[in-house]
Short mmCIF file of C-alpha atoms and ligand atoms in Angstrom, two decimals:
data_model
loop_
_atom_site.label_atom_id
_atom_site.label_comp_id
_atom_site.label_asym_id
_atom_site.label_seq_id
_atom_site.Cartn_x
_atom_site.Cartn_y
_atom_site.Cartn_z
CA MET I 15 103.43 110.95 88.96
CA SER I 16 102.82 109.63 85.50
CA PHE I 17 105.45 107.65 83.63
CA ILE I 18 105.86 108.43 79.94
CA ASN I 19 107.87 105.74 78.20
CA TYR I 20 108.98 106.64 74.67
CA ALA I 21 110.79 103.33 74.33
CA SER I 22 107.66 101.18 74.73
CA ARG I 23 105.30 104.03 73.75
CA GLU I 24 103.33 103.74 76.94
CA ILE I 25 101.97 106.15 79.44
CA ASN I 26 101.21 105.03 83.01
CA CYS I 27 99.06 106.95 85.46
CA LYS I 28 98.12 106.24 89.06
CA ILE I 29 94.62 106.81 90.43
CA VAL I 30 93.91 106.30 94.13
CA TYR I 31 90.47 105.55 95.60
CA TYR I 32 90.22 107.18 99.02
CA GLY I 33 87.44 107.30 101.61
CA PRO I 34 86.28 106.10 105.04
CA GLY I 35 86.25 102.45 106.07
CA LEU I 36 83.60 100.30 104.35
CA CYS I 37 82.56 103.08 101.93
CA GLY I 38 83.05 100.73 98.96
CA LYS I 39 86.51 101.45 97.51
CA THR I 40 87.44 97.80 97.08
CA THR I 41 83.96 97.10 95.66
CA ASN I 42 84.56 99.74 92.96
CA LEU I 43 87.75 98.00 91.85
CA GLN I 44 86.17 94.56 92.01
CA TYR I 45 83.36 95.71 89.75
CA ILE I 46 85.79 97.25 87.27
CA TYR I 47 87.85 94.06 87.33
CA ASN I 48 84.81 91.86 86.72
CA LYS I 49 83.51 93.95 83.83
CA THR I 50 86.79 94.46 82.00
CA ALA I 51 87.92 92.20 79.16
CA ASN I 52 90.88 89.95 79.97
CA ASP I 53 93.23 91.60 77.52
CA ALA I 54 92.64 95.01 79.09
CA LYS I 55 93.39 94.11 82.69
CA GLY I 56 96.08 92.54 84.82
CA LYS I 57 95.64 90.60 88.02
CA MET I 58 93.88 92.38 90.86
CA ILE I 59 95.95 92.27 94.02
CA SER I 60 94.22 92.72 97.36
CA LEU I 61 96.29 92.89 100.53
CA ALA I 62 93.44 92.40 102.96
CA THR I 63 92.68 91.13 106.45
CA GLU I 64 90.87 87.84 107.00
CA THR I 65 87.63 89.79 107.21
CA GLU I 66 88.24 91.35 103.78
CA ARG I 67 89.11 94.79 105.06
CA THR I 68 91.90 96.39 103.06
CA LEU I 69 95.14 96.07 105.03
CA PHE I 70 97.61 97.83 102.72
CA PHE I 71 96.12 98.32 99.27
CA ASP I 72 94.18 96.87 96.34
CA PHE I 73 95.86 97.19 92.97
CA LEU I 74 94.32 96.84 89.53
CA PRO I 75 96.25 97.60 86.32
CA LEU I 76 94.07 98.59 83.36
CA ALA I 77 94.98 99.20 79.72
CA LEU I 78 92.47 101.60 78.23
CA GLY I 79 93.64 101.80 74.64
CA GLU I 80 95.79 104.18 72.63
CA ILE I 81 96.04 107.92 72.39
CA ARG I 82 98.28 109.34 69.69
CA GLY I 83 100.12 106.03 69.39
CA PHE I 84 100.72 105.72 73.13
CA LYS I 85 99.19 102.85 75.11
CA THR I 86 97.47 104.39 78.12
CA ARG I 87 97.66 102.37 81.30
CA PHE I 88 95.97 103.23 84.54
CA HIS I 89 97.07 101.76 87.83
CA LEU I 90 94.15 101.85 90.24
CA TYR I 91 94.84 101.64 93.96
CA THR I 92 92.60 101.73 97.02
CA VAL I 93 93.76 102.78 100.46
CA PRO I 94 92.70 101.10 103.71
CA GLY I 95 89.91 103.28 105.08
CA GLN I 96 90.11 102.33 108.75
CA VAL I 97 91.41 105.28 110.75
CA PHE I 98 94.41 103.50 112.31
CA TYR I 99 95.95 102.59 108.94
CA ASP I 100 97.01 106.17 108.30
CA ALA I 101 100.70 105.34 107.80
CA SER I 102 99.77 103.01 104.93
CA ARG I 103 97.45 105.59 103.33
CA LYS I 104 100.32 108.06 103.14
CA LEU I 105 102.48 105.52 101.32
CA ILE I 106 99.80 104.73 98.73
CA LEU I 107 99.37 108.42 97.91
CA LYS I 108 103.00 108.72 96.78
CA GLY I 109 103.19 109.55 93.10
CA VAL I 110 99.41 109.78 92.66
CA ASP I 111 98.07 111.44 89.50
CA GLY I 112 94.40 111.57 90.44
CA VAL I 113 92.16 110.86 93.42
CA VAL I 114 88.63 109.44 93.63
CA PHE I 115 87.02 110.20 96.97
CA VAL I 116 84.36 107.57 97.67
CA ALA I 117 81.83 108.87 100.17
CA ASP I 118 79.43 106.58 102.02
CA SER I 119 76.01 108.20 101.53
CA GLN I 120 74.47 106.65 104.65
CA GLU I 121 73.47 109.26 107.24
CA ALA I 122 75.32 107.41 109.95
CA ARG I 123 78.58 107.77 108.02
CA LEU I 124 78.45 111.52 107.45
CA ASP I 125 81.06 112.35 110.08
CA ALA I 126 83.31 109.54 108.85
CA ASN I 127 83.25 111.05 105.35
CA ILE I 128 84.20 114.49 106.60
CA GLU I 129 86.97 113.09 108.75
CA SER I 130 88.36 111.04 105.89
CA LEU I 131 88.33 114.02 103.53
CA GLU I 132 90.25 116.08 106.08
CA ASN I 133 92.70 113.23 106.40
CA LEU I 134 93.11 113.13 102.61
CA LYS I 135 93.86 116.85 102.53
CA ASP I 136 96.48 116.51 105.27
CA ASN I 137 98.15 113.56 103.62
CA LEU I 138 98.21 115.12 100.15
CA ALA I 139 99.70 118.31 101.54
CA GLU I 140 102.32 116.26 103.35
CA GLN I 141 103.32 114.69 100.00
CA GLY I 142 103.65 118.14 98.49
CA PHE I 143 100.48 118.09 96.40
CA ASN I 144 98.33 121.10 95.88
CA ILE I 145 94.90 120.02 97.04
CA GLU I 146 93.25 122.68 94.88
CA LYS I 147 94.90 121.43 91.71
CA ILE I 148 95.22 117.66 91.80
CA PRO I 149 92.72 115.82 89.52
CA PHE I 150 89.92 114.96 91.90
CA VAL I 151 86.41 113.48 91.65
CA ILE I 152 83.87 112.55 94.32
CA GLN I 153 81.59 109.54 94.26
CA TYR I 154 78.49 109.39 96.46
CA ASN I 155 78.24 105.65 96.93
CA LYS I 156 75.61 103.28 98.30
CA ARG I 157 72.71 105.23 96.79
CA ASP I 158 70.72 101.95 96.82
CA LEU I 159 70.44 101.94 100.63
CA PRO I 160 67.82 103.62 102.90
CA ASP I 161 68.56 106.50 105.33
CA LEU I 162 70.80 108.48 103.04
CA THR I 163 72.07 112.03 103.20
CA SER I 164 70.85 113.95 100.15
CA VAL I 165 73.31 114.58 97.34
CA ASP I 166 72.83 118.34 97.79
CA GLU I 167 73.82 118.10 101.41
CA LEU I 168 76.80 115.84 100.69
CA SER I 169 77.93 118.15 97.95
CA LYS I 170 77.74 121.15 100.25
CA LEU I 171 79.80 119.40 102.92
CA LEU I 172 82.33 117.51 100.80
CA ASN I 173 82.67 119.25 97.47
CA GLU I 174 84.00 122.72 98.17
CA ARG I 175 86.13 122.70 95.04
CA LYS I 176 83.12 121.85 92.81
CA VAL I 177 84.89 118.92 91.19
CA PRO I 178 82.95 116.32 89.17
CA GLU I 179 80.60 114.41 91.50
CA LEU I 180 78.79 111.17 90.73
CA GLU I 181 76.15 109.04 92.39
CA ALA I 182 76.91 105.35 92.53
CA SER I 183 76.05 101.97 93.89
CA ALA I 184 79.30 100.10 93.61
CA MET I 185 77.67 96.82 94.55
CA THR I 186 75.46 96.87 91.45
CA GLY I 187 78.04 98.78 89.44
CA GLU I 188 75.93 101.86 88.89
CA GLY I 189 78.16 104.88 88.43
CA VAL I 190 81.39 102.93 88.80
CA PHE I 191 82.72 103.31 85.26
CA GLU I 192 81.37 106.86 85.06
CA THR I 193 83.48 107.70 88.11
CA LEU I 194 86.61 106.09 86.66
CA LYS I 195 86.06 107.85 83.37
CA ALA I 196 85.67 111.23 85.04
CA ALA I 197 88.91 110.71 86.95
CA ALA I 198 90.83 109.41 83.93
CA LYS I 199 89.69 112.40 81.90
CA LEU I 200 90.98 114.86 84.48
CA VAL I 201 94.29 113.02 84.73
CA LEU I 202 94.81 112.98 80.96
CA ASN I 203 93.83 116.62 80.67
CA ASP I 204 96.36 117.39 83.35
CA LEU I 205 99.07 115.62 81.34
CA LYS I 206 98.06 117.68 78.35
CA LYS I 207 98.87 120.80 80.31
CA GLY I 208 102.30 119.32 80.90
CA GLY I 209 101.77 118.31 84.52
CA MET X 14 109.97 121.73 88.70
CA PHE X 15 110.56 118.19 89.89
CA GLY X 16 107.78 118.18 92.43
CA PRO X 17 105.66 115.11 93.01
CA GLN X 18 103.53 116.06 90.01
CA SER X 19 106.27 115.89 87.38
CA SER X 20 106.37 112.85 85.13
CA LEU X 21 109.07 110.27 84.84
CA VAL X 22 110.07 110.17 81.19
CA MET X 23 111.97 107.33 79.51
CA TYR X 24 113.57 107.64 76.07
CA ASP X 25 114.60 104.86 73.75
CA GLU X 26 118.31 105.57 74.07
CA GLU X 27 118.35 105.35 77.87
CA TYR X 28 115.97 102.40 77.84
CA GLN X 29 118.41 100.44 75.65
CA ARG X 30 121.29 101.39 77.94
CA ILE X 31 119.33 100.23 80.98
CA LEU X 32 118.39 96.98 79.30
CA SER X 33 121.98 96.16 78.38
CA ILE X 34 123.15 96.94 81.91
CA LEU X 35 120.50 94.57 83.29
CA GLU X 36 121.38 91.88 80.75
CA LYS X 37 125.03 92.11 81.65
CA MET X 38 124.18 91.80 85.33
CA LEU X 39 121.94 88.80 84.59
CA ARG X 40 124.84 86.98 82.89
CA GLU X 41 127.49 87.92 85.41
CA SER X 42 125.40 87.05 88.44
CA ASN X 43 123.78 83.88 87.08
CA SER X 44 120.42 85.13 88.24
CA LYS X 45 117.00 84.23 86.81
CA VAL X 46 115.20 87.52 86.49
CA ILE X 47 116.17 91.14 86.98
CA PHE X 48 113.82 94.05 86.84
CA LEU X 49 113.81 97.72 87.51
CA VAL X 50 110.83 99.48 89.07
CA ASP X 51 110.09 103.09 89.77
CA LYS X 52 109.37 103.82 93.46
CA ASN X 53 105.70 104.32 92.58
CA GLY X 54 105.37 100.78 91.27
CA GLN X 55 105.74 101.30 87.52
CA LEU X 56 107.83 98.68 85.75
CA ILE X 57 110.73 100.29 83.87
CA ALA X 58 112.55 97.29 82.40
CA ALA X 59 112.85 93.53 82.89
CA THR X 60 115.13 90.81 81.63
CA GLY X 61 115.61 87.07 82.10
CA GLU X 62 112.95 84.38 82.56
CA THR X 63 110.02 86.78 82.62
CA ALA X 64 107.66 84.77 80.40
CA ASN X 65 105.68 83.17 83.23
CA LEU X 66 106.04 86.06 85.59
CA ASP X 67 103.40 88.69 86.32
CA THR X 68 105.85 91.59 86.19
CA THR X 69 103.15 94.26 86.65
CA SER X 70 102.05 92.73 89.96
CA LEU X 71 105.65 92.18 91.00
CA ALA X 72 106.45 95.81 90.31
CA SER X 73 103.53 97.08 92.37
CA LEU X 74 104.23 94.78 95.31
CA THR X 75 107.94 95.56 95.26
CA ALA X 76 107.22 99.26 95.46
CA GLY X 77 104.72 98.60 98.27
CA ASN X 78 107.34 96.56 100.08
CA ILE X 79 109.98 99.29 99.77
CA ALA X 80 107.46 101.92 100.81
CA ALA X 81 106.44 99.92 103.88
CA THR X 82 110.00 99.22 105.01
CA GLY X 83 110.87 102.86 104.31
CA GLY X 84 108.06 103.80 106.69
CA LEU X 85 109.45 101.40 109.28
CA ALA X 86 112.93 102.89 108.85
CA LYS X 87 111.68 106.41 109.54
CA LEU X 88 109.92 105.26 112.69
CA ILE X 89 113.18 104.03 114.17
CA GLY X 90 115.16 107.03 112.95
CA GLU X 91 116.80 105.50 109.87
CA LYS X 92 116.65 107.20 106.47
CA GLU X 93 115.67 104.03 104.62
CA PHE X 94 116.64 100.39 104.36
CA SER X 95 118.36 100.36 101.02
CA ILE X 96 118.53 96.56 100.72
CA LEU X 97 115.89 93.91 101.33
CA PHE X 98 116.49 90.21 100.97
CA HIS X 99 113.90 87.43 101.06
CA GLU X 100 115.00 83.82 101.05
CA GLY X 101 112.72 81.15 99.65
CA GLU X 102 113.02 77.38 99.36
CA LYS X 103 114.18 77.59 95.75
CA ASP X 104 114.20 81.21 94.73
CA ASN X 105 115.46 84.26 96.53
CA ILE X 106 114.74 87.88 95.93
CA HIS X 107 117.15 90.76 96.44
CA ILE X 108 115.73 94.28 96.37
CA SER X 109 117.78 97.46 96.47
CA ILE X 110 117.29 101.16 95.91
CA VAL X 111 119.27 102.80 93.13
CA GLY X 112 119.98 106.51 93.06
CA GLY X 113 117.21 107.18 95.57
CA ARG X 114 114.51 106.84 92.95
CA VAL X 115 114.35 103.39 91.37
CA ILE X 116 114.32 99.84 92.69
CA LEU X 117 116.49 97.02 91.38
CA VAL X 118 115.04 93.54 91.89
CA VAL X 119 117.07 90.36 91.38
CA ILE X 120 115.52 86.90 91.55
CA PHE X 121 118.03 84.06 91.80
CA ASP X 122 118.31 80.41 92.80
CA GLN X 123 121.16 78.06 93.82
CA ARG X 124 123.01 78.70 90.55
CA SER X 125 123.99 82.02 92.08
CA SER X 126 124.65 83.18 95.63
CA LEU X 127 123.83 86.11 97.84
CA GLY X 128 127.49 87.15 97.88
CA LEU X 129 127.74 87.23 94.09
CA VAL X 130 124.42 89.06 93.71
CA ARG X 131 125.46 91.66 96.28
CA LEU X 132 128.73 92.26 94.50
CA ARG X 133 127.08 92.66 91.09
CA VAL X 134 124.30 94.83 92.46
CA LYS X 135 126.88 97.35 93.66
CA LYS X 136 128.45 97.68 90.22
CA THR X 137 125.11 97.68 88.42
CA SER X 138 123.72 100.36 90.72
CA LEU X 139 126.55 102.72 89.81
CA ASP X 140 125.99 102.13 86.09
CA LEU X 141 122.23 102.64 86.41
CA ALA X 142 122.63 105.77 88.52
CA GLY X 143 124.66 107.22 85.63
CA VAL X 144 121.83 106.57 83.17
CA PHE X 145 119.26 108.16 85.48
CA GLU X 146 121.44 111.23 85.89
CA ASP X 147 121.53 111.55 82.12
CA LEU X 148 117.75 111.15 81.99
CA ALA X 149 117.30 113.89 84.57
CA LYS X 150 119.58 116.20 82.56
CA LYS X 151 117.65 115.45 79.40
CA ALA X 152 114.38 116.25 81.12
CA MET X 153 115.81 119.54 82.41
CA ALA X 154 117.02 120.44 78.94
CA GLN X 155 113.57 119.70 77.50
CA ILE X 156 111.93 121.92 80.07
CA ALA X 157 114.41 124.72 79.44
CA ALA X 158 113.88 124.43 75.69
CA ALA X 159 110.08 124.39 75.87
CA GLY X 160 109.89 127.02 78.59
CA THR X 161 107.42 124.72 80.38
CA ALA X 162 107.28 121.09 81.41
CA SER X 163 105.26 120.20 78.34
CA ALA X 164 107.53 117.93 76.40
CA SER X 165 104.54 115.60 76.67
CA PRO X 166 103.16 113.90 73.56
CA PHE X 167 99.81 114.64 75.14
CA ALA X 168 100.06 118.36 74.68
CA GLU X 169 97.85 118.10 71.59
CA ILE X 170 95.20 115.61 72.69
CA THR X 171 91.55 116.52 72.40
CA ASP X 172 88.50 115.64 74.47
CA ASP X 173 87.48 113.29 71.66
CA ASP X 174 90.73 111.34 72.01
CA ILE X 175 89.96 110.84 75.67
CA ASP X 176 86.32 109.91 75.10
CA ASN X 177 87.36 107.32 72.53
CA LEU X 178 89.33 105.45 75.17
CA PHE X 179 86.12 104.44 76.87
CA ASN X 180 84.19 103.22 73.87
N1 LIG Y 10 74.33 98.26 99.55
C1 LIG Y 10 75.56 98.58 99.14
N2 LIG Y 10 76.61 98.00 99.70
C2 LIG Y 10 77.84 98.33 99.26
C3 LIG Y 10 78.03 99.27 98.20
N3 LIG Y 10 79.35 99.39 97.99
C4 LIG Y 10 79.97 98.57 98.87
N4 LIG Y 10 79.07 97.93 99.64
C5 LIG Y 10 79.33 96.96 100.70
O1 LIG Y 10 80.04 97.60 101.75
C6 LIG Y 10 80.98 96.71 102.35
C7 LIG Y 10 82.36 97.32 102.37
O2 LIG Y 10 82.82 97.48 101.03
P1 LIG Y 10 84.37 97.55 100.65
O3 LIG Y 10 84.45 97.81 99.21
O4 LIG Y 10 85.10 96.40 101.20
O5 LIG Y 10 84.79 98.84 101.48
P2 LIG Y 10 86.19 99.57 101.53
O6 LIG Y 10 85.93 101.01 101.32
O7 LIG Y 10 87.15 98.90 100.64
O8 LIG Y 10 86.61 99.36 103.06
P3 LIG Y 10 88.10 99.34 103.71
O9 LIG Y 10 88.90 98.37 102.92
O10 LIG Y 10 87.95 98.93 105.13
O11 LIG Y 10 88.60 100.73 103.61
C8 LIG Y 10 80.89 95.42 101.56
O12 LIG Y 10 80.07 94.52 102.25
C9 LIG Y 10 80.23 95.83 100.25
O13 LIG Y 10 79.52 94.80 99.66
C10 LIG Y 10 76.85 99.85 97.62
O14 LIG Y 10 76.91 100.66 96.69
N5 LIG Y 10 75.67 99.48 98.12
MG1 LIG Y 11 88.94 98.02 100.90
#
């Protein structure tokens, strides 16, 4: 749920990165954080386990600039991907304006992607979102690794809605900003419609 | 119309009212910092010694904290825990839910006391709830007037506007 503040002339939107464990959600945010100028970002908060797995969420506030005299701010969150953290994932989805589904392109992770997408659908529905309407993009991550499922195949299995889909390698940063941009665009267009 | 997708909208008039309520509470409770956060982690207003404070991070973590304890509450059959209190060596933090939708956060040290903060929070919550009721009415009126939910200043934006954000 976006927050339009006429007093400070700001608009705040929330984008959540979702996907199976170790697919690279946190790595996406870290790359964005590292490549963003200081005056356009706040502190990145990571509530993680000692082994750097996300425990509750990562949070990165970004200021993208102005539209029609309003400062646009995006709050990026990641969920913990490990299956047993489902209660936390539900909490992070509250008030979401757009979702990035990060898929792990490695063959061995195909089932995990499908399971996580199903879990996303269930959790969005539980929060009262219409899964067919919410701004949604899919990122096929880890394209730099061997033994990958083809993008065609992934698309067939994961992208029923034919939403924007992007190839990425979050570790090198390839496709990371393109993904964010695609999601931000959908979210802003949704606001335009009076969402 | 007020599903999860509808926006929270803040107008100047209500923002000023909120700010003066928070300022009054700050004086009367001798606290250091008071801020108001939406349940999704967006900062609504802050007052007091905020200069060296990362209010954006505080807002997000506060909302996470409330969300997590709310989850715990449900598991044991409670609706929610409407008050959280954390005691530090110097500073303490008092978190409470106002009107079901926003979170009031008070940071105070030995110049105040938990009893005083509690007392003031009660009064302040009532005042704030009044403002948020007015905001909700305003939003309803806007929707009724426009026939849709599009009171948004973004109704007229173009693809170029959006593209320019990323250059
Ligand atoms: N080769 C390669 N490794 C990647 C890529 N993206 C992420 N990784 C690695 O995958 C591992 C897991 O990445 P994270 O970003 O922590 O994964 P996550 O999705 O946040 O995982 P959870 O927090 O458990 O849900 C790390 O070792 C990353 O360096 C990529 O594009 N290519
Ligand atoms: Mg992570």
